[in-house]
Amino acid sequence: VIYPPHSKLTDKEKTNICYLSFPDSNSGCLGDTQFCFRFRRSPGRKVSLCCFLDQLDRDLPVYLKKDSAYYYGYVYFRQVRDKSLKRGYFQKSLVLISKLPYVHLFRTMLKQIAPEYFEKSEAFLEAVCRDIDRWPPPVPGKVLQLPLMGLIMKLRIPTYRDKPGTTPIVQNMHQADAQISMALPTVHEVDLFRCFCPVFFHIQMLWELVLLGEPLVVMAPSPAESSETVLALVSCISPLKYCSDFRPYFTIHDSEFKEYTTRTQAPPSVILGVTNPFFAKTLQHWPHIIRIGDIKFPGEVPKQVKVKKLKNLKTLDSKPGVYTSYKPYLNKDEEIVKQLQKGVQQKRPTEAQSVILRRYFLELTESFIIPLERYVASLMPLQKCISPWKSPPQLRQFSQDDFMKTLEKAGPQLTSGLKGDWIGLYRHFLKSPNFDGWFRSRQKEMTQKLEALHLEALCNENLVFWSQKHTEVETVDLVLKLKNKLLQADREHLPVKTDTLKKLQTHINDIILALPDDLQDILLKTGT
């Protein structure tokens, strides 16, 4: 069943969704299980051009921007004994498909509606959708109130302006009417500490592997554990965006199965979460494998564990741990391990442990990225090089050697006490998809900034005076160029003040009015 009935999915997408919506038979998930998956959209699908989500996307932090090539599936699966059914079990999944990576929001939502849906069937979904139709647009930075079957969920979607590592608290208001309200502390975060607890001693090495876009497999007993762990890995380099593919739950039926498990080429830069024992065989040539046992609530922290050799990973009943021959570039930070161990002994709640871990990852990532930010900012031409009568100047080229030279005086040692081969880590990172994605978005931002400064320079000129000194042909050419500039500012959402755009429009109108009537008619009619 698909709801709303007019939703269009290709056959390939439907097949992928069906296989990903159920745990592998060996997972033995009795009762209710929640997990999430991510799958590729079929090529050739029409992408709605000016979708309003794209406008909202601008204000999101990089790691929450949607990726138009993928969908997320959020699953609520129920398996209970039922003698009246032929197979002896009731097995059903309710799956919500979205482009948005708001794991915690959709998880909470399914928890509210799935149990009732299993009792009441489709009419109930119709009522749910009527509520969802009343939701406001997902505007970042605003406190949103989402009605859902007599409940009001309150939440705030982060914006790129938020200081990394801070989450403005959404207060739970007492409502006068009968509706119960529920404040969500986050829309997208997973319980970091619970996910990393089984591989507790290797968090820093895992951070390096994710940062460098290395191929990683998470082998877990169920899709709930595999998907949480993959999402935790991807988020550990935030505020950097993880730019390669990641699959919180991946099965042998997946349409990319052959592409990702082939031995004819090196494993691709992806993070896969798997539960089928078959993968222990098909992926044993992968360089880094994380084995997770059942994630229990961390009452005890694992004893000090060595990284295991890959050749020991023959069967799926190998012990939990990290199997790799990777040598980390940075020395181990013993402080964070002690801090979290102490938390476990003192029975500190896992939310508090997750906050400590998230801050640790954030500081590590920021120490790593600040020298790159500083160097890339120096590639921006000086403002005095911007002339209204020439095209905007180009950014200077990124030079690996020049960047490495800046590290001596302005490297990560300014903000991090960690010793180790930082230079080696940077060299490796500069070859990774994460660097490529990060640098491209920086380049785009800076190019747009140059375009915006160029527009401002044009606005500050006396353009009518200029046009009186030049021929009609040159003046018409200027008008057309200025009109194009305005269109570009609108289309690319350039960071320009509205006043600047109004001023430019006034300039255009003044120049046109100073021209002969026949030209005025033509220029006022043409949009471009």
Short mmCIF file of C-alpha atoms in Angstrom, two decimals, residues 95-481:
data_model
loop_
_atom_site.label_atom_id
_atom_site.label_comp_id
_atom_site.label_asym_id
_atom_site.label_seq_id
_atom_site.Cartn_x
_atom_site.Cartn_y
_atom_site.Cartn_z
CA VAL A 95 7.70 3.30 6.22
CA LEU A 96 7.92 7.05 5.81
CA ILE A 97 9.87 8.23 2.74
CA SER A 98 11.42 11.71 2.79
CA LYS A 99 14.24 13.74 1.28
CA LEU A 100 14.90 15.22 4.72
CA PRO A 101 17.50 13.71 7.11
CA TYR A 102 15.49 14.55 10.25
CA VAL A 103 15.98 11.15 11.88
CA HIS A 104 14.79 12.02 15.35
CA LEU A 105 11.67 13.85 14.19
CA PHE A 106 10.46 11.06 11.90
CA ARG A 107 11.37 8.41 14.41
CA THR A 108 9.27 10.15 17.09
CA MET A 109 6.45 10.60 14.62
CA LEU A 110 6.35 6.92 13.60
CA LYS A 111 6.40 5.89 17.25
CA GLN A 112 3.19 7.90 17.67
CA ILE A 113 1.34 6.63 14.60
CA ALA A 114 2.59 3.13 13.67
CA PRO A 115 1.11 1.16 16.62
CA GLU A 116 -2.33 2.67 15.93
CA TYR A 117 -1.98 2.11 12.19
CA PHE A 118 -1.37 -1.63 12.74
CA GLU A 119 -4.69 -1.77 14.63
CA LYS A 120 -6.77 0.56 12.46
CA SER A 121 -5.37 0.28 8.90
CA GLU A 122 -5.67 2.80 6.08
CA ALA A 123 -8.39 5.19 7.17
CA PHE A 124 -6.07 6.10 10.04
CA LEU A 125 -3.27 7.05 7.60
CA GLU A 126 -5.68 9.36 5.83
CA ALA A 127 -6.37 11.16 9.11
CA VAL A 128 -2.62 11.39 9.81
CA CYS A 129 -2.00 12.90 6.37
CA ARG A 130 -4.73 15.48 6.94
CA ASP A 131 -2.82 16.60 10.03
CA ILE A 132 0.49 16.66 8.15
CA ASP A 133 -1.11 18.84 5.46
CA ARG A 134 -1.58 21.49 8.17
CA TRP A 135 2.12 21.57 9.06
CA PRO A 136 3.94 24.85 8.42
CA PRO A 137 6.89 24.80 5.96
CA PRO A 138 10.08 23.44 7.63
CA VAL A 139 11.69 26.87 8.02
CA PRO A 140 15.10 26.67 9.75
CA GLY A 141 15.45 28.71 12.95
CA LYS A 142 11.73 29.01 13.78
CA VAL A 143 9.99 27.09 16.55
CA LEU A 144 7.50 24.94 14.66
CA GLN A 145 4.35 23.35 16.04
CA LEU A 146 3.31 20.19 14.22
CA PRO A 147 -0.12 18.70 15.01
CA LEU A 148 -0.28 14.91 14.92
CA MET A 149 -3.34 12.97 16.06
CA GLY A 150 -4.13 15.08 19.11
CA LEU A 151 -0.49 15.73 19.94
CA ILE A 152 1.56 18.84 19.15
CA MET A 153 5.24 18.27 18.41
CA LYS A 154 7.39 21.35 19.02
CA LEU A 155 10.78 21.59 17.43
CA ARG A 156 13.35 23.87 15.86
CA ILE A 157 15.34 23.05 12.73
CA PRO A 158 18.93 24.36 13.05
CA THR A 159 20.28 27.11 10.76
CA TYR A 160 23.82 27.64 9.47
CA ARG A 161 24.05 30.71 11.72
CA ASP A 162 23.75 28.64 14.93
CA LYS A 163 26.99 28.32 16.81
CA PRO A 164 28.12 24.71 16.19
CA GLY A 165 27.53 22.51 19.20
CA THR A 166 24.68 24.56 20.63
CA THR A 167 21.05 23.54 20.43
CA PRO A 168 18.58 26.29 21.36
CA ILE A 169 16.11 24.66 23.75
CA VAL A 170 12.49 24.44 22.66
CA GLN A 171 10.45 25.12 25.79
CA ASN A 172 7.51 22.88 26.54
CA MET A 173 4.60 25.28 26.94
CA HIS A 174 1.53 24.39 28.95
CA GLN A 175 -1.37 24.60 26.61
CA ALA A 176 -4.74 25.76 27.66
CA ASP A 177 -6.55 23.40 25.28
CA ALA A 178 -6.71 19.63 25.52
CA GLN A 179 -3.76 19.00 23.22
CA ILE A 180 -0.67 17.45 24.73
CA SER A 181 2.53 19.03 23.55
CA MET A 182 5.88 17.39 23.25
CA ALA A 183 9.16 19.29 22.75
CA LEU A 184 11.84 17.55 20.67
CA PRO A 185 15.38 18.39 21.83
CA THR A 186 16.72 17.78 18.29
CA VAL A 187 15.40 16.94 14.83
CA HIS A 188 18.38 15.02 13.51
CA GLU A 189 20.78 13.80 16.21
CA VAL A 190 21.22 10.17 17.29
CA ASP A 191 22.35 8.92 20.70
CA LEU A 192 26.10 9.16 20.00
CA PHE A 193 27.37 7.56 23.18
CA ARG A 194 25.11 4.53 22.95
CA CYS A 195 26.22 3.95 19.34
CA PHE A 196 29.94 4.31 20.04
CA CYS A 197 29.93 2.42 23.33
CA PRO A 198 30.81 -1.00 21.77
CA VAL A 199 33.87 0.53 20.01
CA PHE A 200 34.54 3.05 22.73
CA PHE A 201 38.38 2.95 22.64
CA HIS A 202 38.58 3.59 18.91
CA ILE A 203 36.42 6.72 18.58
CA GLN A 204 39.35 8.88 17.51
CA MET A 205 40.51 6.41 14.87
CA LEU A 206 36.93 6.12 13.56
CA TRP A 207 36.78 9.94 13.34
CA GLU A 208 39.92 9.85 11.14
CA LEU A 209 38.48 7.09 8.91
CA VAL A 210 35.22 9.01 8.39
CA LEU A 211 37.07 12.32 7.83
CA LEU A 212 39.24 10.69 5.14
CA GLY A 213 36.24 9.04 3.42
CA GLU A 214 37.66 5.53 3.90
CA PRO A 215 35.44 2.51 2.99
CA LEU A 216 33.78 1.33 6.22
CA VAL A 217 31.41 -1.54 6.98
CA VAL A 218 29.36 -1.76 10.16
CA MET A 219 28.28 -5.36 10.86
CA ALA A 220 25.49 -5.39 13.40
CA PRO A 221 22.90 -7.85 14.73
CA SER A 222 19.90 -5.78 13.57
CA PRO A 223 19.03 -2.84 11.28
CA ALA A 224 18.29 -0.68 14.34
CA GLU A 225 21.92 -0.98 15.47
CA SER A 226 23.43 -0.79 11.99
CA SER A 227 21.48 2.34 11.03
CA GLU A 228 22.12 4.18 14.31
CA THR A 229 25.86 3.43 14.14
CA VAL A 230 26.21 4.55 10.50
CA LEU A 231 24.35 7.79 11.25
CA ALA A 232 26.54 8.34 14.33
CA LEU A 233 29.70 7.84 12.21
CA VAL A 234 28.52 10.28 9.53
CA SER A 235 27.69 12.92 12.15
CA CYS A 236 30.99 12.64 14.04
CA ILE A 237 32.77 15.02 11.60
CA SER A 238 30.03 17.67 11.87
CA PRO A 239 30.03 20.64 11.10
CA LEU A 240 31.85 19.18 8.07
CA LYS A 241 29.54 17.44 5.63
CA TYR A 242 30.28 13.78 4.90
CA CYS A 243 30.30 13.89 1.08
CA SER A 244 30.43 10.20 0.09
CA ASP A 245 27.56 7.74 0.00
CA PHE A 246 26.39 6.08 3.22
CA ARG A 247 23.77 3.39 3.73
CA PRO A 248 22.47 3.00 7.28
CA TYR A 249 21.04 -0.40 6.29
CA PHE A 250 22.17 -2.25 3.18
CA THR A 251 20.96 -5.64 1.92
CA ILE A 252 22.07 -8.15 -0.70
CA HIS A 253 18.98 -7.19 -2.75
CA ASP A 254 20.04 -3.57 -3.04
CA SER A 255 20.35 -2.31 -6.62
CA GLU A 256 23.93 -1.14 -5.81
CA PHE A 257 24.95 -4.48 -4.27
CA LYS A 258 27.13 -5.57 -7.23
CA GLU A 259 28.68 -2.11 -7.63
CA TYR A 260 29.68 -1.96 -3.94
CA THR A 261 30.87 -5.53 -3.38
CA THR A 262 32.87 -6.15 -6.58
CA ARG A 263 36.45 -7.29 -6.10
CA THR A 264 37.64 -6.06 -9.48
CA GLN A 265 38.36 -2.60 -8.06
CA ALA A 266 39.21 -1.11 -4.68
CA PRO A 267 36.23 -0.71 -2.31
CA PRO A 268 34.48 2.64 -2.89
CA SER A 269 34.34 5.52 -0.40
CA VAL A 270 31.11 4.53 1.38
CA ILE A 271 29.88 3.57 4.84
CA LEU A 272 27.60 0.51 4.79
CA GLY A 273 25.49 -0.85 7.64
CA VAL A 274 24.79 -4.58 7.20
CA THR A 275 23.22 -7.41 9.21
CA ASN A 276 23.28 -10.39 6.83
CA PRO A 277 26.03 -12.98 7.68
CA PHE A 278 26.66 -13.30 3.94
CA PHE A 279 28.45 -9.93 4.05
CA ALA A 280 31.17 -11.32 6.33
CA LYS A 281 32.27 -13.27 3.27
CA THR A 282 31.52 -10.77 0.46
CA LEU A 283 33.12 -7.81 2.22
CA GLN A 284 36.10 -9.43 3.88
CA HIS A 285 38.42 -7.63 1.42
CA TRP A 286 37.24 -4.26 2.80
CA PRO A 287 39.98 -2.41 4.73
CA HIS A 288 37.97 -1.35 7.81
CA ILE A 289 35.21 -3.34 9.47
CA ILE A 290 33.34 -2.49 12.67
CA ARG A 291 31.61 -5.38 14.44
CA ILE A 292 28.91 -4.41 16.87
CA GLY A 293 27.27 -6.80 19.31
CA ASP A 294 23.86 -5.99 20.76
CA ILE A 295 23.92 -2.37 21.85
CA LYS A 296 23.06 -2.52 25.50
CA PHE A 297 22.57 0.50 27.67
CA PRO A 298 26.13 1.22 28.64
CA GLY A 299 26.21 0.03 32.22
CA GLU A 300 29.75 -1.11 31.72
CA VAL A 301 32.37 0.12 29.32
CA PRO A 302 34.28 -2.55 27.36
CA LYS A 303 37.74 -3.36 28.72
CA GLN A 304 40.69 -1.89 26.82
CA VAL A 305 40.46 -3.50 23.38
CA LYS A 306 43.17 -3.71 20.74
CA VAL A 307 42.35 -3.12 17.09
CA LYS A 308 41.88 -6.57 15.55
CA LYS A 309 43.59 -7.89 12.45
CA LEU A 310 41.38 -8.28 9.41
CA LYS A 311 42.40 -11.90 8.87
CA ASN A 312 40.63 -12.79 12.14
CA LEU A 313 37.30 -11.73 10.70
CA LYS A 314 36.29 -14.97 9.04
CA THR A 315 32.85 -15.54 10.47
CA LEU A 316 30.04 -13.41 11.65
CA ASP A 317 30.37 -14.65 15.21
CA SER A 318 33.74 -12.90 15.51
CA LYS A 319 33.94 -10.73 18.60
CA PRO A 320 32.75 -7.12 18.48
CA GLY A 321 35.49 -4.59 17.74
CA VAL A 322 37.25 -2.75 14.92
CA TYR A 323 39.07 -4.89 12.35
CA THR A 324 41.62 -2.90 10.37
CA SER A 325 45.32 -2.48 9.72
CA TYR A 326 45.00 1.33 9.68
CA LYS A 327 47.56 3.28 11.70
CA PRO A 328 46.03 6.54 13.01
CA TYR A 329 47.89 9.78 12.21
CA LEU A 330 47.16 11.39 15.58
CA ASN A 331 48.16 10.21 19.04
CA LYS A 332 45.36 8.89 21.17
CA ASP A 333 43.49 11.32 23.40
CA GLU A 334 43.39 9.47 26.73
CA GLU A 335 41.52 12.33 28.40
CA ILE A 336 38.18 11.76 26.64
CA VAL A 337 38.32 8.01 27.37
CA LYS A 338 38.87 8.71 31.09
CA GLN A 339 36.12 11.30 31.14
CA LEU A 340 33.55 8.95 29.61
CA GLN A 341 34.66 5.98 31.75
CA LYS A 342 34.22 8.12 34.84
CA GLY A 343 30.74 9.03 33.59
CA VAL A 344 29.82 5.36 33.33
CA GLN A 345 31.06 4.65 36.87
CA GLN A 346 29.07 7.60 38.18
CA LYS A 347 25.97 6.46 36.26
CA ARG A 348 25.89 9.68 34.24
CA PRO A 349 22.85 9.60 31.85
CA THR A 350 23.70 8.66 28.26
CA GLU A 351 22.34 12.03 27.01
CA ALA A 352 25.02 13.78 29.08
CA GLN A 353 27.69 11.36 27.82
CA SER A 354 26.57 12.05 24.24
CA VAL A 355 26.90 15.81 24.82
CA ILE A 356 30.51 15.31 26.03
CA LEU A 357 31.31 13.08 23.03
CA ARG A 358 29.68 15.44 20.55
CA ARG A 359 31.67 18.39 21.95
CA TYR A 360 34.88 16.34 21.73
CA PHE A 361 34.27 15.49 18.04
CA LEU A 362 33.29 19.09 17.30
CA GLU A 363 36.48 20.51 18.83
CA LEU A 364 38.60 17.95 17.00
CA THR A 365 36.94 18.74 13.64
CA GLU A 366 37.16 22.48 14.19
CA SER A 367 40.87 22.30 15.13
CA PHE A 368 41.40 20.40 11.90
CA ILE A 369 39.33 22.64 9.62
CA ILE A 370 40.21 26.15 10.95
CA PRO A 371 43.70 26.24 9.30
CA LEU A 372 42.06 25.24 5.98
CA GLU A 373 39.37 27.93 6.39
CA ARG A 374 42.06 30.49 7.15
CA TYR A 375 44.16 29.58 4.11
CA VAL A 376 41.17 29.45 1.72
CA ALA A 377 40.02 32.90 2.92
CA SER A 378 43.44 34.23 1.85
CA LEU A 379 42.68 33.17 -1.76
CA MET A 380 40.03 35.90 -1.99
CA PRO A 381 41.14 38.92 -4.09
CA LEU A 382 41.37 42.24 -2.22
CA GLN A 383 38.36 44.55 -2.41
CA LYS A 384 40.42 47.24 -4.20
CA CYS A 385 40.89 44.79 -7.13
CA ILE A 386 37.13 44.94 -7.85
CA SER A 387 36.36 47.39 -10.63
CA PRO A 388 32.79 48.01 -11.82
CA TRP A 389 34.00 48.17 -15.43
CA LYS A 390 35.77 44.81 -15.45
CA SER A 391 34.48 41.30 -14.77
CA PRO A 392 34.80 40.27 -11.10
CA PRO A 393 38.34 38.97 -10.37
CA GLN A 394 38.96 35.21 -10.02
CA LEU A 395 39.88 33.41 -6.79
CA ARG A 396 43.53 32.41 -6.54
CA GLN A 397 44.33 28.70 -7.04
CA PHE A 398 44.53 26.37 -4.02
CA SER A 399 48.15 25.27 -3.62
CA GLN A 400 48.87 22.29 -1.39
CA ASP A 401 52.46 23.42 -0.77
CA ASP A 402 51.43 26.96 0.20
CA PHE A 403 48.79 25.57 2.55
CA MET A 404 51.28 23.18 4.20
CA LYS A 405 53.67 26.11 4.81
CA THR A 406 50.95 27.97 6.78
CA LEU A 407 50.65 25.03 9.23
CA GLU A 408 53.95 25.80 10.98
CA LYS A 409 52.67 29.03 12.50
CA ALA A 410 48.89 28.71 12.15
CA GLY A 411 48.22 24.98 12.35
CA PRO A 412 45.88 22.93 14.54
CA GLN A 413 48.32 23.22 17.47
CA LEU A 414 46.75 26.65 18.15
CA THR A 415 43.47 25.05 19.23
CA SER A 416 44.27 21.39 19.97
CA GLY A 417 46.78 19.86 22.36
CA LEU A 418 46.84 16.59 20.38
CA LYS A 419 50.23 15.58 19.04
CA GLY A 420 50.80 13.38 16.01
CA ASP A 421 51.28 13.56 12.24
CA TRP A 422 48.81 16.36 11.44
CA ILE A 423 50.64 17.07 8.15
CA GLY A 424 50.13 13.45 7.02
CA LEU A 425 46.44 13.68 7.95
CA TYR A 426 46.02 16.87 5.88
CA ARG A 427 47.85 15.33 2.88
CA HIS A 428 45.51 12.34 2.97
CA PHE A 429 42.43 14.54 3.50
CA LEU A 430 43.23 16.76 0.48
CA LYS A 431 42.77 13.66 -1.74
CA SER A 432 39.41 12.75 -0.19
CA PRO A 433 35.82 13.35 -1.39
CA ASN A 434 35.15 15.27 1.85
CA PHE A 435 37.82 17.85 0.99
CA ASP A 436 36.52 18.09 -2.57
CA GLY A 437 32.95 18.71 -1.37
CA TRP A 438 34.03 21.19 1.31
CA PHE A 439 36.32 23.16 -1.04
CA ARG A 440 33.69 23.33 -3.78
CA SER A 441 31.09 24.80 -1.47
CA ARG A 442 33.66 27.33 -0.15
CA GLN A 443 34.60 28.25 -3.73
CA LYS A 444 30.94 28.78 -4.61
CA GLU A 445 30.38 30.98 -1.54
CA MET A 446 33.44 33.11 -2.29
CA THR A 447 32.62 33.48 -6.00
CA GLN A 448 29.12 34.63 -5.04
CA LYS A 449 30.60 37.09 -2.56
CA LEU A 450 32.79 38.53 -5.37
CA GLU A 451 29.73 38.84 -7.65
CA ALA A 452 27.87 40.63 -4.84
CA LEU A 453 30.78 43.05 -4.23
CA HIS A 454 30.92 43.71 -7.99
CA LEU A 455 27.20 44.57 -7.98
CA GLU A 456 27.74 46.98 -5.11
CA ALA A 457 30.64 48.63 -6.96
CA LEU A 458 28.36 49.12 -9.99
CA CYS A 459 25.67 50.68 -7.81
CA ASN A 460 28.07 53.25 -6.45
CA GLU A 461 28.93 54.53 -9.95
CA ASN A 462 27.08 57.33 -11.71
CA LEU A 463 25.84 55.13 -14.53
CA VAL A 464 23.65 57.77 -16.22
CA PHE A 465 26.63 60.11 -16.49
CA TRP A 466 28.67 57.21 -17.98
CA SER A 467 25.97 56.44 -20.57
CA GLN A 468 25.85 60.08 -21.73
CA LYS A 469 29.55 59.87 -22.63
CA HIS A 470 29.17 56.62 -24.61
CA THR A 471 27.40 55.55 -27.78
CA GLU A 472 23.87 54.18 -27.84
CA VAL A 473 25.16 50.71 -28.69
CA GLU A 474 27.42 50.70 -25.61
CA THR A 475 24.59 52.02 -23.43
CA VAL A 476 22.15 49.33 -24.63
CA ASP A 477 24.86 46.76 -23.97
CA LEU A 478 25.26 48.08 -20.41
CA VAL A 479 21.49 47.95 -19.79
CA LEU A 480 21.32 44.33 -20.93
CA LYS A 481 24.33 43.41 -18.77
#
